[in-house]
mmCIF file of C-alpha atoms in Angstrom:
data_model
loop_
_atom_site.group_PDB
_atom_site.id
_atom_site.type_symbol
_atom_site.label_atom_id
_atom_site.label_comp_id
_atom_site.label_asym_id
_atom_site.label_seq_id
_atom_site.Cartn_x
_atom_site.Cartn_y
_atom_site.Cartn_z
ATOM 1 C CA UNK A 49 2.273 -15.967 25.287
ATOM 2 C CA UNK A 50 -0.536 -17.652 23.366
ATOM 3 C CA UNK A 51 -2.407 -17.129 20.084
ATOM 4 C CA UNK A 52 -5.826 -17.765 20.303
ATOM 5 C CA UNK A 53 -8.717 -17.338 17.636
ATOM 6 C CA UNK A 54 -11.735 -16.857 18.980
ATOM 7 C CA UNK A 55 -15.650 -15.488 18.576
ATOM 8 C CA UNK A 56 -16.569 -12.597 20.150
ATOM 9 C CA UNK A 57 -18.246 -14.410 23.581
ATOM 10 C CA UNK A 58 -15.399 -16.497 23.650
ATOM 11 C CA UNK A 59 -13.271 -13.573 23.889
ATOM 12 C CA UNK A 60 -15.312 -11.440 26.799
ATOM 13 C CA UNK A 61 -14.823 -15.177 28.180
ATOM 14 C CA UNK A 62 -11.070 -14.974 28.184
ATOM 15 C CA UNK A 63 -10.840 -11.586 28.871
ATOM 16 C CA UNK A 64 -12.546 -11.968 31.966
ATOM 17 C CA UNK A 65 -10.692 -15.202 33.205
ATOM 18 C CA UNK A 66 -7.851 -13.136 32.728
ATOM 19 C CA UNK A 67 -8.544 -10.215 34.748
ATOM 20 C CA UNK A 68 -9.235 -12.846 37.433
ATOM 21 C CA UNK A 69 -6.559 -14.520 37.227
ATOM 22 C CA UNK A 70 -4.399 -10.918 36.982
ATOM 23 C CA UNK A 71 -2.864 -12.023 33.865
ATOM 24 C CA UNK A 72 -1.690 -9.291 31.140
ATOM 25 C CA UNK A 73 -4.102 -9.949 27.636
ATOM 26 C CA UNK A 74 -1.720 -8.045 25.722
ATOM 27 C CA UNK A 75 -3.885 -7.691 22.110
ATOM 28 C CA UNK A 76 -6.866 -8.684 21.180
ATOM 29 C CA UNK A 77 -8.212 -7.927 18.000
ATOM 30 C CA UNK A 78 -11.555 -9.980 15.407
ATOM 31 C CA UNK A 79 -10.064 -13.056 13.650
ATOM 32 C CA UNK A 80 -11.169 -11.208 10.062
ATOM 33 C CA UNK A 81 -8.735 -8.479 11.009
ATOM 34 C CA UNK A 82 -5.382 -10.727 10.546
ATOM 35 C CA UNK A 83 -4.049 -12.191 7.849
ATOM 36 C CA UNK A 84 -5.147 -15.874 6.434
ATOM 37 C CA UNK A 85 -3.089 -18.041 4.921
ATOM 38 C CA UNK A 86 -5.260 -18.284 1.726
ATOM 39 C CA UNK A 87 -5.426 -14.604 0.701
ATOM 40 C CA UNK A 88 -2.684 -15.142 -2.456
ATOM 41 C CA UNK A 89 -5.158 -17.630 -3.424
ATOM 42 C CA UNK A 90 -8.561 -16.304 -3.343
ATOM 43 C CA UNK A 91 -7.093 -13.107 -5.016
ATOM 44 C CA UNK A 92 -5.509 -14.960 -7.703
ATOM 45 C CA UNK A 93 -9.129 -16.683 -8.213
ATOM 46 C CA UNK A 94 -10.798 -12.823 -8.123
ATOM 47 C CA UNK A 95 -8.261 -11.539 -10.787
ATOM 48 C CA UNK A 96 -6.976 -13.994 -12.938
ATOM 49 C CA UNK A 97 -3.408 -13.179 -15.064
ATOM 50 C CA UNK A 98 -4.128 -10.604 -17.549
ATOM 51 C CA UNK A 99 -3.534 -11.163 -21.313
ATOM 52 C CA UNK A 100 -0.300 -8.456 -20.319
ATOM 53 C CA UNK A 101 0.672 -9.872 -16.913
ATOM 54 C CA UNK A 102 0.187 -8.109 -14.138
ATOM 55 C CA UNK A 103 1.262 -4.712 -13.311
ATOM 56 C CA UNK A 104 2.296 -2.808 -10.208
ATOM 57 C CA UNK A 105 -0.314 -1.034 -8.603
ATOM 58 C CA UNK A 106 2.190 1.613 -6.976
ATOM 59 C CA UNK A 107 5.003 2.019 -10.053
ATOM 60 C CA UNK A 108 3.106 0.292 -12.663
ATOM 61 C CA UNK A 109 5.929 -2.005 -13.849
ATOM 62 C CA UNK A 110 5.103 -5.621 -15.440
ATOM 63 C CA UNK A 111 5.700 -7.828 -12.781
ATOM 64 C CA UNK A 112 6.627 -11.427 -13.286
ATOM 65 C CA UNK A 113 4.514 -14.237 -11.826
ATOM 66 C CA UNK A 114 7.435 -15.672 -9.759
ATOM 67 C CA UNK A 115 8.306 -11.639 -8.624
ATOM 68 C CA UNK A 116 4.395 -11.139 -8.188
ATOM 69 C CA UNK A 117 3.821 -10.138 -4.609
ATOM 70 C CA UNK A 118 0.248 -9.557 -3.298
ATOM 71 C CA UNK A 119 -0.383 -6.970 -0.856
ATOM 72 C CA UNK A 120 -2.762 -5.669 2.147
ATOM 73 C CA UNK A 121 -3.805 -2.087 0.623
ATOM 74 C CA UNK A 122 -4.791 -1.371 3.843
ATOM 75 C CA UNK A 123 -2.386 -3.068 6.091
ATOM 76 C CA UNK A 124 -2.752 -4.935 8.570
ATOM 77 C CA UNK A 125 -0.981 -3.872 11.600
ATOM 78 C CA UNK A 126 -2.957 -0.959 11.279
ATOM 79 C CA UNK A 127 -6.537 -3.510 11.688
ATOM 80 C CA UNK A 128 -4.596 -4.651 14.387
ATOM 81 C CA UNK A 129 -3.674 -1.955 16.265
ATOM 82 C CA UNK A 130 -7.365 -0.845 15.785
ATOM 83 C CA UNK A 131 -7.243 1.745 13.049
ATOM 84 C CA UNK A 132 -9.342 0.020 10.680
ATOM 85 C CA UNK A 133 -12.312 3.070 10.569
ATOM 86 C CA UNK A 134 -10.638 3.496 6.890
ATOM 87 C CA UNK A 135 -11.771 0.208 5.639
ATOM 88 C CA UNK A 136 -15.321 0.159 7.091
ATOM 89 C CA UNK A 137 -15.618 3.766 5.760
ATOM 90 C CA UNK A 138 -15.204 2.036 2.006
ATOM 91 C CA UNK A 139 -17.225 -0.912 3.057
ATOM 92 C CA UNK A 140 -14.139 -3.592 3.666
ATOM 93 C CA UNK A 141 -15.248 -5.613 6.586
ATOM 94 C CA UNK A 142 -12.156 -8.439 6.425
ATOM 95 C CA UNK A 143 -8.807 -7.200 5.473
ATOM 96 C CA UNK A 144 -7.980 -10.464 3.641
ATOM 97 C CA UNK A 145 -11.017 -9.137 1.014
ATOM 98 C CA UNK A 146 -9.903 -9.171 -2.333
ATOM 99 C CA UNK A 147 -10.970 -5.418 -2.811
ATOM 100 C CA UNK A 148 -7.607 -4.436 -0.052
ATOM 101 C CA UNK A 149 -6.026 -6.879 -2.238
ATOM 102 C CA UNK A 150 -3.458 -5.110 -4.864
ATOM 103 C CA UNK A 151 -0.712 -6.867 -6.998
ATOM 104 C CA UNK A 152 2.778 -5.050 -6.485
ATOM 105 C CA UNK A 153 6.036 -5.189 -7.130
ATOM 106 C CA UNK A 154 8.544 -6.087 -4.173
ATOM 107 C CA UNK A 155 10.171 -3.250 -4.473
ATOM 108 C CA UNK A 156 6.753 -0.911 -3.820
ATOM 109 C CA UNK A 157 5.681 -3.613 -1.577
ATOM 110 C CA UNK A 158 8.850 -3.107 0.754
ATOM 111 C CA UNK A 159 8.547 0.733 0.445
ATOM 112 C CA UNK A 160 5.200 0.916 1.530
ATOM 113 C CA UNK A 161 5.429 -1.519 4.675
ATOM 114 C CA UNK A 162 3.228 -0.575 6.872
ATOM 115 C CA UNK A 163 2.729 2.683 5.789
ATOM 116 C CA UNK A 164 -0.866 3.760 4.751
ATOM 117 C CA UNK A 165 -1.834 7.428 3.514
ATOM 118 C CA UNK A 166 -0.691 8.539 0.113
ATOM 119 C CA UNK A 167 -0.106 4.497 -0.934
ATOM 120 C CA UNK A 168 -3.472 4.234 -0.175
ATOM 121 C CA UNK A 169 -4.172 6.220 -2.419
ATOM 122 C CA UNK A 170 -1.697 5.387 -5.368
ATOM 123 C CA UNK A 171 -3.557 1.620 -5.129
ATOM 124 C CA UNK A 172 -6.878 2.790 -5.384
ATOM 125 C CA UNK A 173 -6.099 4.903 -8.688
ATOM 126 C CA UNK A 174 -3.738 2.807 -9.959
ATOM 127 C CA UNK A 175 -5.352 0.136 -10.822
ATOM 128 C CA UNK A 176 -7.008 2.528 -13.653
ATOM 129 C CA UNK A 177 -5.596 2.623 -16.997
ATOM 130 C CA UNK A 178 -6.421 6.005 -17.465
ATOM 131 C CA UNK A 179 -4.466 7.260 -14.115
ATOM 132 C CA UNK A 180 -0.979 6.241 -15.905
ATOM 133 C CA UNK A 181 -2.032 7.491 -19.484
ATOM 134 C CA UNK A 182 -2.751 11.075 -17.974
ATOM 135 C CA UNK A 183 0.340 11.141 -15.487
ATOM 136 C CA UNK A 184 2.396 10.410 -18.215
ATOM 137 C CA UNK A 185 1.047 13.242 -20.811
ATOM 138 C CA UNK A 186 1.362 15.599 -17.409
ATOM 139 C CA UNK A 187 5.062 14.291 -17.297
ATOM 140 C CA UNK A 188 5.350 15.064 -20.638
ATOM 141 C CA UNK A 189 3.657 18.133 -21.148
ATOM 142 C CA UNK A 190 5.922 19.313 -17.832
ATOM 143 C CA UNK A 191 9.216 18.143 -19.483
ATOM 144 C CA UNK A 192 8.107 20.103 -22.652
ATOM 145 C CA UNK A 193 7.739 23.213 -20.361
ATOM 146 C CA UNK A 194 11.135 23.180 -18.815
ATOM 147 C CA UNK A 195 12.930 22.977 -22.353
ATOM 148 C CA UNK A 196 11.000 25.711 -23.498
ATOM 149 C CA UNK A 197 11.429 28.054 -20.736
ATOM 150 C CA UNK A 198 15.425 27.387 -20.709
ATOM 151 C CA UNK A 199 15.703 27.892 -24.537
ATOM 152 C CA UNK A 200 13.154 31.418 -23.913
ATOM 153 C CA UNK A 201 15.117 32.583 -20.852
ATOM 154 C CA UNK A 202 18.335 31.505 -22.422
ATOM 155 C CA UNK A 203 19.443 29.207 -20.293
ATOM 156 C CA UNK A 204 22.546 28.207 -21.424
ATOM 157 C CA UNK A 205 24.184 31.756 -21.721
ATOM 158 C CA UNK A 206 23.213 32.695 -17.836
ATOM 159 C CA UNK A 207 24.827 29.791 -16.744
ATOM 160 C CA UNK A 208 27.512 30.635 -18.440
ATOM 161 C CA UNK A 209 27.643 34.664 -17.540
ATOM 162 C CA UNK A 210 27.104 32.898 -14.111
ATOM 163 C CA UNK A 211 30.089 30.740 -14.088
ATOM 164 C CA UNK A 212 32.522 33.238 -15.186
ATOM 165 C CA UNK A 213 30.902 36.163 -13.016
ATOM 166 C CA UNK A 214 32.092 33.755 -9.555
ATOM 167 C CA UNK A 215 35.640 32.413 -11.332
ATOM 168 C CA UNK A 216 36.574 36.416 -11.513
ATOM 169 C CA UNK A 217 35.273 36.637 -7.663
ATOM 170 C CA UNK A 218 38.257 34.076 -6.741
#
């Protein structure tokens, strides 16, 4: 098995010395679809630390710099697998571009993998301030809504009518 970079005539080239030859090409996918080895780097040169650190795009924890992970918003097994008609939609042509770039916390990092979808998604609007104010006035507001509706519906007294209505069934 061989890695090979290559330019796009380069590649027809290979591809047809390997029909030829009957050999199996298992993959072959654009060089700006894998990963580099300087995308920590040029992200970390596009946003520089924050006077509050940096915060996860998925939980929005503070993250440490030495707990800092950055990650593929768009991943990329999926450019490699060819499912990348998501990024050009947006206008990503590389997946190493800082804009699929997202600081996140190991823990979110892990989770997500190589999943895509909703963690799309949660990157894109959470790197807004205003997404985590609002979420957190919803929570909030939602909390407040529960407490009231067990102290209108009396809460605690069903329960308890409830409890001793199925001890008297045994």
């Amino acid at each position: 098995m061989y890695r090979i970079q290559a330019e796009d005539r380069k590649l027809r080239k290979i591809r047809r010395i390997c029909r030829r030859r009957k050999y199996e090409l298992k993959r072959t996918y654009p060089e700006n679809w894998g990963r580099s080895s300087s995308y920590r780097r040029d992200f970390f040169a596009a946003y520089p630390r924050p006077l509050g650190g940096y915060r996860c795009r998925y939980c929005h924890r503070r993250i440490s710099d030495q707990k800092l992970t950055v990650d593929h918003i768009y991943p990329v097994y999926m450019t490699k697998t060819g499912n990348n008609l998501g990024m050009r939609l947006i206008g990503i042509d590389n997946v190493n571009d800082v804009r699929n770039l997202a600081p996140a916390c190991r823990k979110c990092n892990i989770k997500k993998g190589r999943k895509a979808g909703i963690w799309i998604v949660k990157a894109i609007v959470g790197k807004y301030e205003i997404y985590w104010i609002i979420r957190r006035l919803l929570q909030m507001a939602l909390l407040a809504l529960g407490l009231y509706l067990a102290v209108r519906c009396h809460l605690p007294e069903l329960i308890h009518s409830l409890a001793v209505s199925l001890l008297s069934l045994y």
